[in-house]
mmCIF file of C-alpha atoms in Angstrom:
data_model
loop_
_atom_site.group_PDB
_atom_site.id
_atom_site.type_symbol
_atom_site.label_atom_id
_atom_site.label_comp_id
_atom_site.label_asym_id
_atom_site.label_seq_id
_atom_site.Cartn_x
_atom_site.Cartn_y
_atom_site.Cartn_z
ATOM 1 C CA MET A 21 4.494 2.594 -23.397
ATOM 2 C CA ALA A 22 1.074 4.202 -23.760
ATOM 3 C CA VAL A 23 2.630 7.638 -23.455
ATOM 4 C CA VAL A 24 5.089 6.808 -26.266
ATOM 5 C CA LEU A 25 2.397 5.557 -28.604
ATOM 6 C CA SER A 26 0.100 8.387 -27.884
ATOM 7 C CA LEU A 27 2.625 11.131 -28.447
ATOM 8 C CA MET A 28 3.870 9.383 -31.619
ATOM 9 C CA MET A 29 0.377 9.359 -33.070
ATOM 10 C CA ALA A 30 -0.237 12.990 -32.157
ATOM 11 C CA LEU A 31 3.108 14.023 -33.674
ATOM 12 C CA VAL A 32 2.454 12.110 -36.845
ATOM 13 C CA LEU A 33 -0.808 13.965 -37.280
ATOM 14 C CA VAL A 34 0.862 17.276 -36.529
ATOM 15 C CA SER A 35 3.496 16.711 -39.128
ATOM 16 C CA TYR A 36 1.402 14.974 -41.772
ATOM 17 C CA GLY A 37 -2.086 16.379 -41.319
ATOM 18 C CA PRO A 38 -4.707 16.732 -44.043
ATOM 19 C CA GLY A 39 -2.616 19.327 -45.886
ATOM 20 C CA GLY A 40 0.413 17.039 -45.891
ATOM 21 C CA SER A 41 2.495 19.228 -43.562
ATOM 22 C CA LEU A 42 2.337 20.959 -40.268
ATOM 23 C CA GLY A 43 1.026 24.286 -41.496
ATOM 24 C CA CYS A 44 3.918 26.030 -39.715
ATOM 25 C CA ASP A 45 7.562 25.362 -39.620
ATOM 26 C CA LEU A 46 9.010 24.094 -36.365
ATOM 27 C CA SER A 47 12.709 24.835 -36.719
ATOM 28 C CA GLN A 48 15.476 22.397 -36.245
ATOM 29 C CA ASN A 49 16.236 24.471 -33.187
ATOM 30 C CA HIS A 50 12.988 23.200 -31.642
ATOM 31 C CA VAL A 51 14.293 19.644 -31.915
ATOM 32 C CA LEU A 52 17.664 20.685 -30.517
ATOM 33 C CA VAL A 53 16.039 22.357 -27.523
ATOM 34 C CA GLY A 54 13.927 19.216 -26.984
ATOM 35 C CA ARG A 55 17.135 17.107 -26.869
ATOM 36 C CA LYS A 56 18.739 19.595 -24.507
ATOM 37 C CA ASN A 57 15.665 19.353 -22.215
ATOM 38 C CA LEU A 58 16.148 15.522 -22.092
ATOM 39 C CA ARG A 59 19.803 15.915 -21.219
ATOM 40 C CA LEU A 60 18.852 18.311 -18.470
ATOM 41 C CA LEU A 61 16.289 15.949 -17.040
ATOM 42 C CA GLY A 62 18.946 13.205 -17.123
ATOM 43 C CA GLN A 63 21.445 15.428 -15.307
ATOM 44 C CA MET A 64 18.797 16.279 -12.691
ATOM 45 C CA ARG A 65 18.886 12.683 -11.368
ATOM 46 C CA ARG A 66 19.632 12.772 -7.692
ATOM 47 C CA LEU A 67 19.254 9.147 -6.729
ATOM 48 C CA SER A 68 19.005 5.793 -8.381
ATOM 49 C CA SER A 69 15.474 4.668 -9.324
ATOM 50 C CA CYS A 70 16.372 1.233 -7.836
ATOM 51 C CA PHE A 71 15.877 2.854 -4.409
ATOM 52 C CA CYS A 72 12.363 3.990 -5.472
ATOM 53 C CA LEU A 73 10.848 0.766 -6.747
ATOM 54 C CA GLN A 74 8.212 0.826 -4.058
ATOM 55 C CA ASP A 75 7.093 4.246 -5.311
ATOM 56 C CA ARG A 76 6.581 3.253 -8.982
ATOM 57 C CA LYS A 77 3.202 3.973 -10.402
ATOM 58 C CA HIS A 78 1.366 3.687 -13.680
ATOM 59 C CA PHE A 79 -0.008 7.118 -14.432
ATOM 60 C CA ALA A 80 -2.569 5.879 -16.987
ATOM 61 C CA TYR A 81 -1.762 8.213 -19.780
ATOM 62 C CA PRO A 82 -5.054 8.475 -21.775
ATOM 63 C CA GLN A 83 -3.944 6.718 -24.902
ATOM 64 C CA GLU A 84 -7.443 6.207 -26.268
ATOM 65 C CA MET A 85 -8.022 9.967 -26.196
ATOM 66 C CA VAL A 86 -5.024 10.747 -28.379
ATOM 67 C CA GLU A 87 -5.147 7.968 -30.908
ATOM 68 C CA GLY A 88 -4.240 9.358 -34.356
ATOM 69 C CA SER A 89 -7.556 8.435 -35.962
ATOM 70 C CA GLN A 90 -9.380 10.542 -33.399
ATOM 71 C CA LEU A 91 -7.365 13.733 -33.585
ATOM 72 C CA HIS A 92 -7.526 16.550 -36.122
ATOM 73 C CA GLU A 93 -4.324 18.497 -36.836
ATOM 74 C CA ALA A 94 -5.291 21.390 -34.568
ATOM 75 C CA GLN A 95 -6.137 18.944 -31.739
ATOM 76 C CA ALA A 96 -2.768 17.174 -32.144
ATOM 77 C CA ILE A 97 -0.860 20.462 -31.883
ATOM 78 C CA SER A 98 -3.049 21.446 -28.927
ATOM 79 C CA VAL A 99 -2.259 18.155 -27.182
ATOM 80 C CA LEU A 100 1.491 18.614 -27.695
ATOM 81 C CA HIS A 101 1.201 22.166 -26.429
ATOM 82 C CA GLU A 102 -0.719 21.064 -23.357
ATOM 83 C CA MET A 103 1.908 18.364 -22.607
ATOM 84 C CA LEU A 104 4.684 20.951 -22.687
ATOM 85 C CA GLN A 105 2.638 23.509 -20.743
ATOM 86 C CA GLN A 106 1.786 20.959 -18.037
ATOM 87 C CA THR A 107 5.415 19.810 -17.859
ATOM 88 C CA PHE A 108 6.497 23.457 -17.539
ATOM 89 C CA ASN A 109 3.930 24.011 -14.802
ATOM 90 C CA LEU A 110 5.056 20.905 -12.967
ATOM 91 C CA PHE A 111 8.693 22.108 -12.864
ATOM 92 C CA ASN A 112 7.791 25.702 -12.129
ATOM 93 C CA THR A 113 6.661 25.314 -8.501
ATOM 94 C CA GLU A 114 8.210 26.040 -5.222
ATOM 95 C CA ARG A 115 8.211 22.292 -4.396
ATOM 96 C CA SER A 116 10.039 21.583 -7.611
ATOM 97 C CA SER A 117 12.611 24.279 -6.888
ATOM 98 C CA ALA A 118 13.220 22.622 -3.523
ATOM 99 C CA ALA A 119 13.714 19.184 -5.052
ATOM 100 C CA TRP A 120 16.147 19.969 -7.939
ATOM 101 C CA ASP A 121 19.394 21.721 -8.649
ATOM 102 C CA THR A 122 18.315 25.323 -9.347
ATOM 103 C CA THR A 123 20.669 25.880 -12.207
ATOM 104 C CA LEU A 124 19.491 22.791 -14.095
ATOM 105 C CA LEU A 125 15.929 23.442 -13.264
ATOM 106 C CA GLU A 126 16.063 27.037 -14.618
ATOM 107 C CA GLN A 127 17.701 25.773 -17.855
ATOM 108 C CA LEU A 128 14.868 23.199 -18.200
ATOM 109 C CA ARG A 129 12.216 25.807 -17.661
ATOM 110 C CA THR A 130 13.835 28.092 -20.296
ATOM 111 C CA GLY A 131 13.932 25.230 -22.808
ATOM 112 C CA LEU A 132 10.298 24.256 -22.217
ATOM 113 C CA HIS A 133 9.269 27.857 -22.492
ATOM 114 C CA GLN A 134 11.095 28.139 -25.833
ATOM 115 C CA GLN A 135 9.310 25.011 -27.140
ATOM 116 C CA LEU A 136 6.020 26.414 -26.013
ATOM 117 C CA ASP A 137 6.719 29.617 -27.936
ATOM 118 C CA ASP A 138 7.401 27.552 -31.013
ATOM 119 C CA LEU A 139 4.144 25.688 -30.675
ATOM 120 C CA ASP A 140 2.276 28.957 -29.938
ATOM 121 C CA ALA A 141 3.271 30.097 -33.354
ATOM 122 C CA CYS A 142 1.845 26.903 -34.809
ATOM 123 C CA LEU A 143 -1.470 27.039 -32.908
ATOM 124 C CA GLY A 144 -2.677 30.173 -34.648
ATOM 125 C CA PRO A 145 -2.056 29.177 -38.299
ATOM 126 C CA VAL A 146 -3.310 25.617 -37.806
ATOM 127 C CA THR A 147 -6.508 26.525 -36.013
ATOM 128 C CA GLY A 148 -7.117 29.532 -38.261
ATOM 129 C CA GLU A 149 -10.814 30.273 -38.396
ATOM 130 C CA GLU A 150 -11.837 27.057 -36.677
ATOM 131 C CA ASP A 151 -13.449 27.102 -33.253
ATOM 132 C CA SER A 152 -10.681 27.888 -30.803
ATOM 133 C CA ALA A 153 -12.187 25.414 -28.325
ATOM 134 C CA LEU A 154 -11.666 22.552 -30.789
ATOM 135 C CA GLY A 155 -8.291 21.642 -29.305
ATOM 136 C CA ARG A 156 -9.396 22.260 -25.763
ATOM 137 C CA THR A 157 -11.782 19.300 -25.541
ATOM 138 C CA GLY A 158 -11.432 15.564 -25.174
ATOM 139 C CA SER A 159 -7.845 14.709 -25.602
ATOM 140 C CA THR A 160 -6.446 17.955 -24.178
ATOM 141 C CA LEU A 161 -8.626 17.595 -21.119
ATOM 142 C CA ALA A 162 -7.395 14.034 -20.745
ATOM 143 C CA VAL A 163 -3.833 15.241 -20.751
ATOM 144 C CA LYS A 164 -4.802 17.747 -17.920
ATOM 145 C CA ARG A 165 -6.341 14.935 -15.969
ATOM 146 C CA TYR A 166 -3.200 12.872 -16.449
ATOM 147 C CA PHE A 167 -1.055 15.691 -14.994
ATOM 148 C CA GLN A 168 -3.592 16.194 -12.188
ATOM 149 C CA GLY A 169 -2.861 12.539 -11.304
ATOM 150 C CA ILE A 170 0.836 13.341 -11.239
ATOM 151 C CA HIS A 171 0.222 16.263 -8.866
ATOM 152 C CA VAL A 172 -1.952 14.064 -6.601
ATOM 153 C CA TYR A 173 0.722 11.444 -6.558
ATOM 154 C CA LEU A 174 3.408 13.973 -5.539
ATOM 155 C CA LYS A 175 1.174 15.270 -2.806
ATOM 156 C CA GLU A 176 0.270 11.754 -1.483
ATOM 157 C CA LYS A 177 4.065 10.944 -1.444
ATOM 158 C CA GLU A 178 4.692 14.299 0.322
ATOM 159 C CA TYR A 179 6.933 15.445 -2.466
ATOM 160 C CA SER A 180 9.589 12.930 -1.445
ATOM 161 C CA ASP A 181 12.825 12.518 -3.384
ATOM 162 C CA CYS A 182 11.650 9.157 -4.705
ATOM 163 C CA ALA A 183 8.375 10.615 -5.831
ATOM 164 C CA TRP A 184 10.181 13.301 -7.753
ATOM 165 C CA GLU A 185 12.528 10.693 -9.255
ATOM 166 C CA ILE A 186 9.541 8.650 -10.517
ATOM 167 C CA ILE A 187 8.012 11.795 -12.066
ATOM 168 C CA ARG A 188 11.396 12.762 -13.613
ATOM 169 C CA LEU A 189 11.488 9.409 -15.305
ATOM 170 C CA GLU A 190 7.862 9.664 -16.414
ATOM 171 C CA ILE A 191 8.380 13.064 -17.991
ATOM 172 C CA MET A 192 11.657 11.959 -19.664
ATOM 173 C CA ARG A 193 9.826 9.058 -21.348
ATOM 174 C CA SER A 194 7.189 11.363 -22.781
ATOM 175 C CA LEU A 195 9.616 14.081 -23.913
ATOM 176 C CA SER A 196 11.993 11.446 -25.334
ATOM 177 C CA SER A 197 9.249 9.971 -27.524
ATOM 178 C CA SER A 198 8.280 13.310 -28.909
ATOM 179 C CA THR A 199 11.817 14.383 -29.584
ATOM 180 C CA SER A 200 12.869 11.224 -31.273
ATOM 181 C CA LEU A 201 9.726 11.090 -33.396
ATOM 182 C CA GLN A 202 10.142 14.757 -34.486
ATOM 183 C CA GLU A 203 13.626 13.883 -35.703
ATOM 184 C CA ARG A 204 12.401 10.856 -37.649
ATOM 185 C CA LEU A 205 9.541 12.791 -39.193
ATOM 186 C CA ARG A 206 12.016 15.519 -40.286
ATOM 187 C CA MET A 207 14.107 12.814 -42.001
ATOM 188 C CA MET A 208 11.014 11.269 -43.614
ATOM 189 C CA ASP A 209 9.892 14.737 -44.786
ATOM 190 C CA ALA A 210 13.312 15.358 -46.236
ATOM 191 C CA ASP A 211 13.215 11.947 -48.053
ATOM 192 C CA LEU A 212 9.778 12.776 -49.508
ATOM 193 C CA ASN A 213 10.935 16.176 -50.725
ATOM 194 C CA SER A 214 14.129 14.896 -52.319
ATOM 195 C CA PRO A 215 14.228 14.186 -56.050
#
């Protein structure tokens, strides 16, 4: 739940920052790619999570570091970029390739890379002349620590099928919240701009 709230607050700030809008235009395709990534993660399921109850873990997503009132627009975009980058890195390893269907995994990697490209286009205009390290402190470092915990967990569990299943579910939750919120924000933005 902390992941959902944290990402929702970050996305709200990205979409409705001080200037009232994102400062760049994430296309509808960005949202569609996000939905496709979720479907791919769902299709990657190899076993029932019921068999992995003993492997469940709370990964302590750093909610306090990404609360909306604490993030500037550039930081929010940086946090979202870091989440996607770390997710891409997680699924772009030899161990990941051994754990998942390679066709689905490659499609997921391609989708994540596309979303990262979209956000890369936003990072420049939003940060502008500001210190480029602004988004690389605090909340972004907390996201990195969160993913370090995921990597430690996988190593401790010896990259077992159950460990990967728990991680797949964790990543699905975070990507799901960001995708559904982006869709709702688009609708809210359309309502605000309609006569």
